[in-house]
Structures are given as C-alpha cells and as structure tokens.
Amino acid sequence: MKELVAYIVKSLVDHPDQVEVAEVQGPALTILELSVAADDMGRVIGKSGRIINSIRTLLQVPAAKQGKKVSLELLEAGDFG
C-alpha cells in the first residue's frame, strides 16, 4: 500500500524526489504518513481536499482485500520522521 501511495503522489507533484511515505503498523490500524515538498501540498490536497480523499478511497481497496484498516495522513513539510 505504501508503494501505491508513492506511485500516485509522485505522478501528481512537481518534485517527485521529495515524496516520502512511512508506514506505522498498529494492532488494528496501519497509518501511512505522506510528506511532500511545501509547494506541492496544494496539488496533493486539491480543491476542498478532493485529491487526498480520493487517494484515501483508493487505499481502502487493497486494505479491504488484506482484511486491514489503513489511514493516510499528510504531514506538513519538515514534520516527517
């Protein structure tokens, strides 16, 4: 799922080399933390959050097939780590 998010986001942004996705495993939930360049934040969020919400919806398909729950969080520049 981490690779899916990275692939989608890298195709949307101007600085694909600055896209980072970290996976945090929990007992019931997997959290994917996404970090992009500051000037690419708007491209990833989209108008009224439509793009980021669409990516979250796409993530639910492989998560459901694996019987997992997944959450995608967009971190502000510099918050990654």
PDB file of C-alpha atoms in Angstrom:
ATOM      1  CA  MET A   1       0.000   0.000   0.000  1.00  0.00           C
ATOM      2  CA  LYS A   2       2.932   2.269   0.722  1.00  0.00           C
ATOM      3  CA  GLU A   3       4.151   1.816  -2.853  1.00  0.00           C
ATOM      4  CA  LEU A   4       0.688   2.586  -4.238  1.00  0.00           C
ATOM      5  CA  VAL A   5       0.558   5.936  -2.418  1.00  0.00           C
ATOM      6  CA  ALA A   6       4.087   6.827  -3.513  1.00  0.00           C
ATOM      7  CA  TYR A   7       3.292   5.992  -7.159  1.00  0.00           C
ATOM      8  CA  ILE A   8       0.086   8.043  -7.221  1.00  0.00           C
ATOM      9  CA  VAL A   9       1.550  11.076  -5.456  1.00  0.00           C
ATOM     10  CA  LYS A  10       4.783  11.105  -7.479  1.00  0.00           C
ATOM     11  CA  SER A  11       2.728  11.338 -10.651  1.00  0.00           C
ATOM     12  CA  LEU A  12       0.885  14.411  -9.286  1.00  0.00           C
ATOM     13  CA  VAL A  13       3.693  16.584  -7.907  1.00  0.00           C
ATOM     14  CA  ASP A  14       6.440  18.756  -9.401  1.00  0.00           C
ATOM     15  CA  HIS A  15       9.113  17.355  -7.045  1.00  0.00           C
ATOM     16  CA  PRO A  16       8.659  13.560  -7.009  1.00  0.00           C
ATOM     17  CA  ASP A  17      12.093  13.087  -5.436  1.00  0.00           C
ATOM     18  CA  GLN A  18      10.798  14.757  -2.242  1.00  0.00           C
ATOM     19  CA  VAL A  19       7.842  12.392  -1.808  1.00  0.00           C
ATOM     20  CA  GLU A  20       8.246  10.199   1.275  1.00  0.00           C
ATOM     21  CA  VAL A  21       5.835   7.627   2.652  1.00  0.00           C
ATOM     22  CA  ALA A  22       6.319   5.985   6.046  1.00  0.00           C
ATOM     23  CA  GLU A  23       4.279   3.070   7.319  1.00  0.00           C
ATOM     24  CA  VAL A  24       3.396   2.831  11.014  1.00  0.00           C
ATOM     25  CA  GLN A  25       1.915  -0.528  11.981  1.00  0.00           C
ATOM     26  CA  GLY A  26      -0.563  -0.648  14.821  1.00  0.00           C
ATOM     27  CA  PRO A  27      -2.502  -3.591  16.236  1.00  0.00           C
ATOM     28  CA  ALA A  28      -5.715  -2.695  14.385  1.00  0.00           C
ATOM     29  CA  LEU A  29      -4.697   0.112  12.051  1.00  0.00           C
ATOM     30  CA  THR A  30      -1.888   0.876   9.626  1.00  0.00           C
ATOM     31  CA  ILE A  31      -1.055   4.564   9.311  1.00  0.00           C
ATOM     32  CA  LEU A  32       0.673   5.847   6.185  1.00  0.00           C
ATOM     33  CA  GLU A  33       2.406   9.180   6.684  1.00  0.00           C
ATOM     34  CA  LEU A  34       2.915  11.159   3.490  1.00  0.00           C
ATOM     35  CA  SER A  35       5.345  14.038   3.168  1.00  0.00           C
ATOM     36  CA  VAL A  36       5.792  16.178   0.042  1.00  0.00           C
ATOM     37  CA  ALA A  37       7.580  19.419  -0.834  1.00  0.00           C
ATOM     38  CA  ALA A  38       5.880  22.522   0.587  1.00  0.00           C
ATOM     39  CA  ASP A  39       4.932  23.882  -2.834  1.00  0.00           C
ATOM     40  CA  ASP A  40       3.337  20.522  -3.786  1.00  0.00           C
ATOM     41  CA  MET A  41       0.941  20.433  -0.817  1.00  0.00           C
ATOM     42  CA  GLY A  42      -1.835  22.127  -2.789  1.00  0.00           C
ATOM     43  CA  ARG A  43      -1.521  19.634  -5.632  1.00  0.00           C
ATOM     44  CA  VAL A  44      -1.856  16.697  -3.258  1.00  0.00           C
ATOM     45  CA  ILE A  45      -4.729  18.167  -1.244  1.00  0.00           C
ATOM     46  CA  GLY A  46      -6.729  19.515  -4.195  1.00  0.00           C
ATOM     47  CA  LYS A  47      -9.802  21.718  -4.034  1.00  0.00           C
ATOM     48  CA  SER A  48     -11.712  21.017  -0.821  1.00  0.00           C
ATOM     49  CA  GLY A  49      -9.440  18.012  -0.188  1.00  0.00           C
ATOM     50  CA  ARG A  50     -10.777  16.048  -3.141  1.00  0.00           C
ATOM     51  CA  ILE A  51      -7.462  14.602  -4.323  1.00  0.00           C
ATOM     52  CA  ILE A  52      -6.206  13.437  -0.909  1.00  0.00           C
ATOM     53  CA  ASN A  53      -9.631  11.974  -0.150  1.00  0.00           C
ATOM     54  CA  SER A  54      -9.626  10.145  -3.488  1.00  0.00           C
ATOM     55  CA  ILE A  55      -6.226   8.642  -2.671  1.00  0.00           C
ATOM     56  CA  ARG A  56      -7.597   7.550   0.722  1.00  0.00           C
ATOM     57  CA  THR A  57     -10.548   5.907  -1.031  1.00  0.00           C
ATOM     58  CA  LEU A  58      -8.232   4.052  -3.422  1.00  0.00           C
ATOM     59  CA  LEU A  59      -6.258   2.757  -0.431  1.00  0.00           C
ATOM     60  CA  GLN A  60      -9.344   1.128   1.031  1.00  0.00           C
ATOM     61  CA  VAL A  61      -9.479  -1.439  -1.811  1.00  0.00           C
ATOM     62  CA  PRO A  62      -6.175  -3.246  -1.134  1.00  0.00           C
ATOM     63  CA  ALA A  63      -6.668  -2.783   2.612  1.00  0.00           C
ATOM     64  CA  ALA A  64     -10.057  -4.493   2.482  1.00  0.00           C
ATOM     65  CA  LYS A  65      -8.620  -7.355   0.408  1.00  0.00           C
ATOM     66  CA  GLN A  66      -5.984  -7.876   3.111  1.00  0.00           C
ATOM     67  CA  GLY A  67      -8.518  -7.504   5.926  1.00  0.00           C
ATOM     68  CA  LYS A  68      -6.763  -4.421   7.292  1.00  0.00           C
ATOM     69  CA  LYS A  69      -7.695  -0.855   8.101  1.00  0.00           C
ATOM     70  CA  VAL A  70      -5.488   1.920   6.761  1.00  0.00           C
ATOM     71  CA  SER A  71      -5.280   5.659   7.322  1.00  0.00           C
ATOM     72  CA  LEU A  72      -3.391   8.194   5.204  1.00  0.00           C
ATOM     73  CA  GLU A  73      -2.041  11.315   6.902  1.00  0.00           C
ATOM     74  CA  LEU A  74      -0.496  14.209   5.021  1.00  0.00           C
ATOM     75  CA  LEU A  75       2.317  15.730   7.073  1.00  0.00           C
ATOM     76  CA  GLU A  76       3.453  19.308   6.696  1.00  0.00           C
ATOM     77  CA  ALA A  77       6.935  19.863   5.316  1.00  0.00           C
ATOM     78  CA  GLY A  78       9.521  19.211   7.998  1.00  0.00           C
ATOM     79  CA  ASP A  79       7.238  17.007  10.157  1.00  0.00           C
ATOM     80  CA  PHE A  80       8.363  13.749   8.587  1.00  0.00           C
ATOM     81  CA  GLY A  81      10.367  11.334  10.636  1.00  0.00           C
TER      82      GLY A  81
END
